[in-house]
Coordinates of N, CA, C and O in Angstrom, one line a residue:
M1 N 123.3 116.6 100.9 CA 122.6 117.2 102.0 C 121.4 116.3 102.3 O 120.6 115.9 101.5
K2 N 121.2 116.0 103.6 CA 120.1 115.2 104.0 C 118.8 116.1 104.1 O 118.9 117.2 104.5
S3 N 117.7 115.5 103.6 CA 116.5 116.2 103.7 C 115.8 116.0 105.1 O 116.0 115.0 105.7
K4 N 115.1 117.0 105.6 CA 114.4 116.9 106.9 C 113.3 115.9 106.8 O 112.6 115.9 105.8
K5 N 113.0 115.2 107.8 CA 111.9 114.3 107.9 C 110.7 115.1 108.3 O 110.7 115.8 109.3
T6 N 109.6 115.0 107.6 CA 108.4 115.6 107.9 C 107.7 114.9 109.0 O 107.5 113.7 109.0
I7 N 107.3 115.6 110.1 CA 106.6 115.0 111.2 C 105.2 115.6 111.3 O 105.0 116.8 111.3
I8 N 104.2 114.7 111.2 CA 102.8 115.0 111.4 C 102.4 114.4 112.7 O 102.4 113.2 112.9
F9 N 101.9 115.2 113.6 CA 101.4 114.7 114.9 C 100.2 113.9 114.7 O 99.4 114.2 113.8
P10 N 100.0 112.9 115.6 CA 98.8 112.0 115.4 C 97.5 112.6 115.2 O 96.7 112.2 114.4
K11 N 97.2 113.7 116.0 CA 95.9 114.3 115.9 C 95.7 115.0 114.5 O 94.6 115.1 114.0
Y12 N 96.8 115.4 113.9 CA 96.7 116.0 112.6 C 96.8 115.0 111.4 O 96.3 115.2 110.3
Q13 N 97.4 113.8 111.7 CA 97.4 112.7 110.8 C 96.0 112.3 110.5 O 95.7 111.8 109.4
E14 N 95.1 112.4 111.4 CA 93.7 112.1 111.2 C 93.1 112.9 110.1 O 92.3 112.4 109.3
V15 N 93.5 114.2 110.0 CA 93.0 115.0 108.9 C 93.5 114.5 107.5 O 92.7 114.4 106.6
M16 N 94.7 114.1 107.5 CA 95.3 113.5 106.2 C 94.5 112.1 105.9 O 94.2 111.9 104.8
S17 N 94.3 111.4 106.9 CA 93.6 110.1 106.7 C 92.2 110.3 106.2 O 91.7 109.6 105.3
R18 N 91.5 111.3 106.7 CA 90.1 111.7 106.2 C 90.2 112.2 104.8 O 89.3 111.8 104.0
L19 N 91.2 113.0 104.4 CA 91.4 113.4 103.1 C 91.5 112.2 102.1 O 90.9 112.1 101.1
G20 N 92.4 111.3 102.5 CA 92.6 110.1 101.7 C 91.3 109.3 101.6 O 91.0 108.8 100.4
E21 N 90.6 109.1 102.6 CA 89.3 108.4 102.5 C 88.3 109.1 101.6 O 87.6 108.5 100.8
N22 N 88.3 110.4 101.7 CA 87.4 111.2 100.8 C 87.8 111.0 99.3 O 86.9 110.9 98.5
I23 N 89.1 111.0 99.1 CA 89.6 110.8 97.7 C 89.2 109.3 97.2 O 88.7 109.1 96.1
K24 N 89.4 108.4 98.1 CA 89.0 107.0 97.7 C 87.5 106.9 97.4 O 87.1 106.2 96.5
L25 N 86.7 107.5 98.3 CA 85.2 107.4 98.1 C 84.9 108.1 96.8 O 84.0 107.6 96.0
A26 N 85.5 109.2 96.4 CA 85.2 109.9 95.2 C 85.6 109.0 94.0 O 84.8 109.0 93.0
R27 N 86.7 108.3 94.1 CA 87.1 107.4 93.0 C 86.1 106.3 92.8 O 85.6 106.0 91.7
K28 N 85.6 105.7 93.9 CA 84.7 104.6 93.9 C 83.3 105.1 93.4 O 82.7 104.4 92.6
R29 N 82.9 106.3 93.8 CA 81.6 106.8 93.3 C 81.6 107.0 91.8 O 80.6 106.8 91.1
R30 N 82.8 107.3 91.2 CA 82.9 107.4 89.8 C 83.2 106.1 89.1 O 83.4 106.1 87.9
K31 N 83.2 105.0 89.9 CA 83.5 103.7 89.3 C 84.8 103.6 88.5 O 84.8 103.0 87.5
L32 N 85.8 104.3 89.1 CA 87.1 104.2 88.4 C 88.0 103.3 89.2 O 88.0 103.3 90.5
T33 N 88.9 102.6 88.5 CA 89.8 101.7 89.2 C 91.0 102.4 89.6 O 91.3 103.5 89.1
T34 N 91.8 101.8 90.5 CA 93.1 102.5 90.9 C 94.0 102.6 89.7 O 94.8 103.6 89.6
M35 N 94.0 101.6 88.8 CA 94.8 101.7 87.6 C 94.4 102.8 86.7 O 95.3 103.6 86.2
Q36 N 93.1 103.0 86.5 CA 92.7 104.2 85.6 C 93.1 105.5 86.2 O 93.6 106.4 85.5
V37 N 92.9 105.7 87.5 CA 93.2 107.0 88.1 C 94.7 107.2 88.1 O 95.2 108.3 87.8
S38 N 95.4 106.2 88.5 CA 96.9 106.4 88.6 C 97.5 106.7 87.2 O 98.3 107.6 87.0
E39 N 97.0 106.0 86.1 CA 97.5 106.3 84.8 C 97.1 107.7 84.3 O 98.0 108.5 83.8
R40 N 95.9 108.1 84.6 CA 95.4 109.5 84.2 C 96.1 110.6 85.0 O 96.3 111.7 84.5
A41 N 96.5 110.3 86.2 CA 97.2 111.2 87.1 C 98.7 111.3 86.9 O 99.4 112.1 87.4
G42 N 99.2 110.3 86.1 CA 100.6 110.2 85.9 C 101.4 109.8 87.1 O 102.6 110.2 87.2
I43 N 100.8 108.9 87.9 CA 101.5 108.4 89.1 C 101.5 106.9 89.1 O 100.7 106.3 88.4
D44 N 102.3 106.3 90.0 CA 102.3 104.9 90.2 C 101.1 104.5 91.0 O 100.7 105.3 91.8
R45 N 100.6 103.3 90.8 CA 99.5 102.9 91.6 C 99.8 102.8 93.1 O 98.9 103.1 93.9
T46 N 101.0 102.5 93.4 CA 101.4 102.5 94.8 C 101.3 103.9 95.4 O 100.9 104.0 96.6
T47 N 101.6 104.9 94.7 CA 101.4 106.3 95.1 C 99.9 106.6 95.4 O 99.6 107.3 96.4
L48 N 99.1 106.1 94.5 CA 97.6 106.3 94.7 C 97.2 105.6 96.0 O 96.4 106.2 96.7
Y49 N 97.7 104.4 96.2 CA 97.3 103.8 97.5 C 97.7 104.6 98.7 O 97.0 104.7 99.7
K50 N 98.9 105.2 98.6 CA 99.4 106.1 99.7 C 98.5 107.3 99.9 O 98.2 107.7 101.0
I51 N 98.1 107.9 98.7 CA 97.2 109.0 98.8 C 95.9 108.7 99.5 O 95.4 109.4 100.3
E52 N 95.4 107.5 99.1 CA 94.1 107.1 99.7 C 94.2 106.7 101.1 O 93.2 106.6 101.8
K53 N 95.4 106.5 101.6 CA 95.7 106.3 103.0 C 96.0 107.6 103.8 O 96.1 107.6 105.0
G54 N 96.2 108.7 103.0 CA 96.5 110.0 103.6 C 97.9 110.1 104.0 O 98.3 110.9 104.9
D55 N 98.8 109.5 103.2 CA 100.2 109.6 103.5 C 100.8 111.0 103.2 O 100.7 111.5 102.1
S56 N 101.4 111.6 104.3 CA 101.8 113.0 104.2 C 103.2 113.1 103.4 O 103.6 114.2 103.1
K57 N 103.8 112.0 103.1 CA 105.1 112.0 102.4 C 104.9 112.1 100.9 O 105.8 112.4 100.1
V58 N 103.6 111.9 100.4 CA 103.3 112.1 99.0 C 103.3 113.5 98.6 O 102.7 114.3 99.4
S59 N 103.8 113.9 97.5 CA 103.9 115.3 97.1 C 102.5 115.9 96.9 O 101.5 115.2 96.5
I60 N 102.4 117.2 97.1 CA 101.1 117.9 97.0 C 100.7 117.9 95.5 O 99.5 117.8 95.2
G61 N 101.6 117.8 94.6 CA 101.3 117.8 93.2 C 100.6 116.5 92.8 O 99.7 116.5 92.0
S62 N 101.0 115.4 93.4 CA 100.4 114.1 93.2 C 98.9 114.1 93.7 O 98.0 113.6 93.0
Y63 N 98.7 114.7 94.9 CA 97.4 114.9 95.4 C 96.5 115.7 94.4 O 95.4 115.3 94.1
F64 N 97.1 116.8 93.9 CA 96.4 117.7 93.0 C 96.0 116.9 91.7 O 94.9 117.0 91.2
N65 N 96.9 116.1 91.2 CA 96.7 115.4 89.9 C 95.6 114.4 90.1 O 94.7 114.2 89.2
V66 N 95.5 113.7 91.2 CA 94.4 112.8 91.5 C 93.1 113.5 91.6 O 92.1 113.1 91.0
L67 N 93.1 114.7 92.3 CA 91.9 115.5 92.4 C 91.4 116.0 91.0 O 90.2 116.0 90.7
R68 N 92.4 116.3 90.2 CA 92.1 116.7 88.8 C 91.4 115.6 88.0 O 90.4 115.8 87.3
V69 N 91.9 114.4 88.1 CA 91.3 113.3 87.4 C 89.9 113.0 87.9 O 89.0 112.7 87.1
L70 N 89.7 113.3 89.1 CA 88.3 113.1 89.7 C 87.4 114.3 89.5 O 86.2 114.2 89.8
G71 N 87.9 115.3 88.8 CA 87.1 116.5 88.6 C 86.9 117.4 89.8 O 86.0 118.2 89.9
L72 N 87.8 117.2 90.8 CA 87.7 118.0 92.0 C 88.8 119.0 92.2 O 89.1 119.4 93.3
Q73 N 89.4 119.4 91.1 CA 90.6 120.3 91.2 C 90.2 121.7 91.8 O 91.0 122.3 92.4
D74 N 89.0 122.1 91.7 CA 88.5 123.4 92.2 C 88.5 123.3 93.8 O 88.6 124.3 94.4
D75 N 88.4 122.1 94.3 CA 88.4 122.0 95.8 C 89.8 122.3 96.3 O 89.9 122.7 97.5
F76 N 90.8 122.2 95.5 CA 92.2 122.5 95.9 C 92.3 124.0 96.2 O 93.0 124.4 97.1
L77 N 91.5 124.8 95.6 CA 91.5 126.3 95.9 C 90.9 126.6 97.2 O 91.1 127.7 97.7
K78 N 90.1 125.7 97.8 CA 89.5 125.9 99.1 C 90.5 125.8 100.2 O 90.2 126.3 101.3
L79 N 91.7 125.2 100.0 CA 92.7 125.0 101.0 C 93.2 126.4 101.4 O 93.6 127.2 100.6
A80 N 93.1 126.7 102.7 CA 93.6 127.9 103.3 C 92.9 129.2 102.7 O 93.4 130.3 102.8
A81 N 91.7 129.0 102.2 CA 91.0 130.1 101.6 C 90.4 131.1 102.6 O 90.4 132.3 102.4
D82 N 89.9 130.5 103.7 CA 89.3 131.3 104.7 C 90.2 131.5 105.9 O 90.3 130.7 106.8
D83 N 91.0 132.6 105.9 CA 92.0 132.8 107.0 C 91.4 133.7 108.1 O 91.7 134.9 108.2
E84 N 90.4 133.1 108.8 CA 89.7 133.9 109.8 C 90.7 134.4 110.9 O 90.6 135.6 111.3
F85 N 91.6 133.6 111.3 CA 92.6 134.0 112.4 C 93.5 135.1 111.9 O 93.7 136.1 112.6
G86 N 93.9 135.0 110.6 CA 94.8 136.1 110.1 C 94.1 137.4 110.0 O 94.6 138.5 110.2
R87 N 92.8 137.4 109.6 CA 92.0 138.6 109.5 C 91.8 139.2 110.9 O 91.9 140.4 111.1
K88 N 91.7 138.4 111.9 CA 91.5 138.9 113.3 C 92.8 139.6 113.7 O 92.8 140.7 114.4
L89 N 94.0 139.0 113.4 CA 95.3 139.6 113.7 C 95.4 140.9 113.0 O 95.9 141.9 113.6
Q90 N 95.0 140.9 111.8 CA 95.1 142.2 111.0 C 94.2 143.2 111.6 O 94.6 144.4 111.7
D91 N 93.0 142.9 112.0 CA 92.1 143.8 112.6 C 92.6 144.4 113.9 O 92.4 145.6 114.2
L92 N 93.4 143.6 114.6 CA 94.0 144.1 115.9 C 95.0 145.2 115.6 O 95.1 146.1 116.4
D93 N 95.7 145.0 114.5 CA 96.7 146.1 114.1 C 96.0 147.4 113.7 O 96.6 148.4 113.8
L94 N 94.8 147.3 113.3 CA 94.0 148.5 112.8 C 93.4 149.3 114.0 O 93.1 150.4 113.8
I95 N 93.3 148.6 115.1 CA 92.7 149.3 116.3 C 93.7 150.2 117.0 O 94.9 150.0 117.1

């Protein structure tokens, strides 16, 4: 069975690129090499390069492991934490 190809529209790819850049800056601030981070995260160095570029084809687990190595694993919990739109929809049902 063929897997579906994930499509990220260009304006949303910018979000992924910014995430990758933030991860790269966090690594550099900690003075960690790509080899150190990739080994500690249990991923190939090529995968780390893709993460730092914001590649959407890399698994979310790999992103999490890199954040864990950088001590930023709690930031992962911030993803989709504030569902303002969902609360507004829910409130409309209550009226």
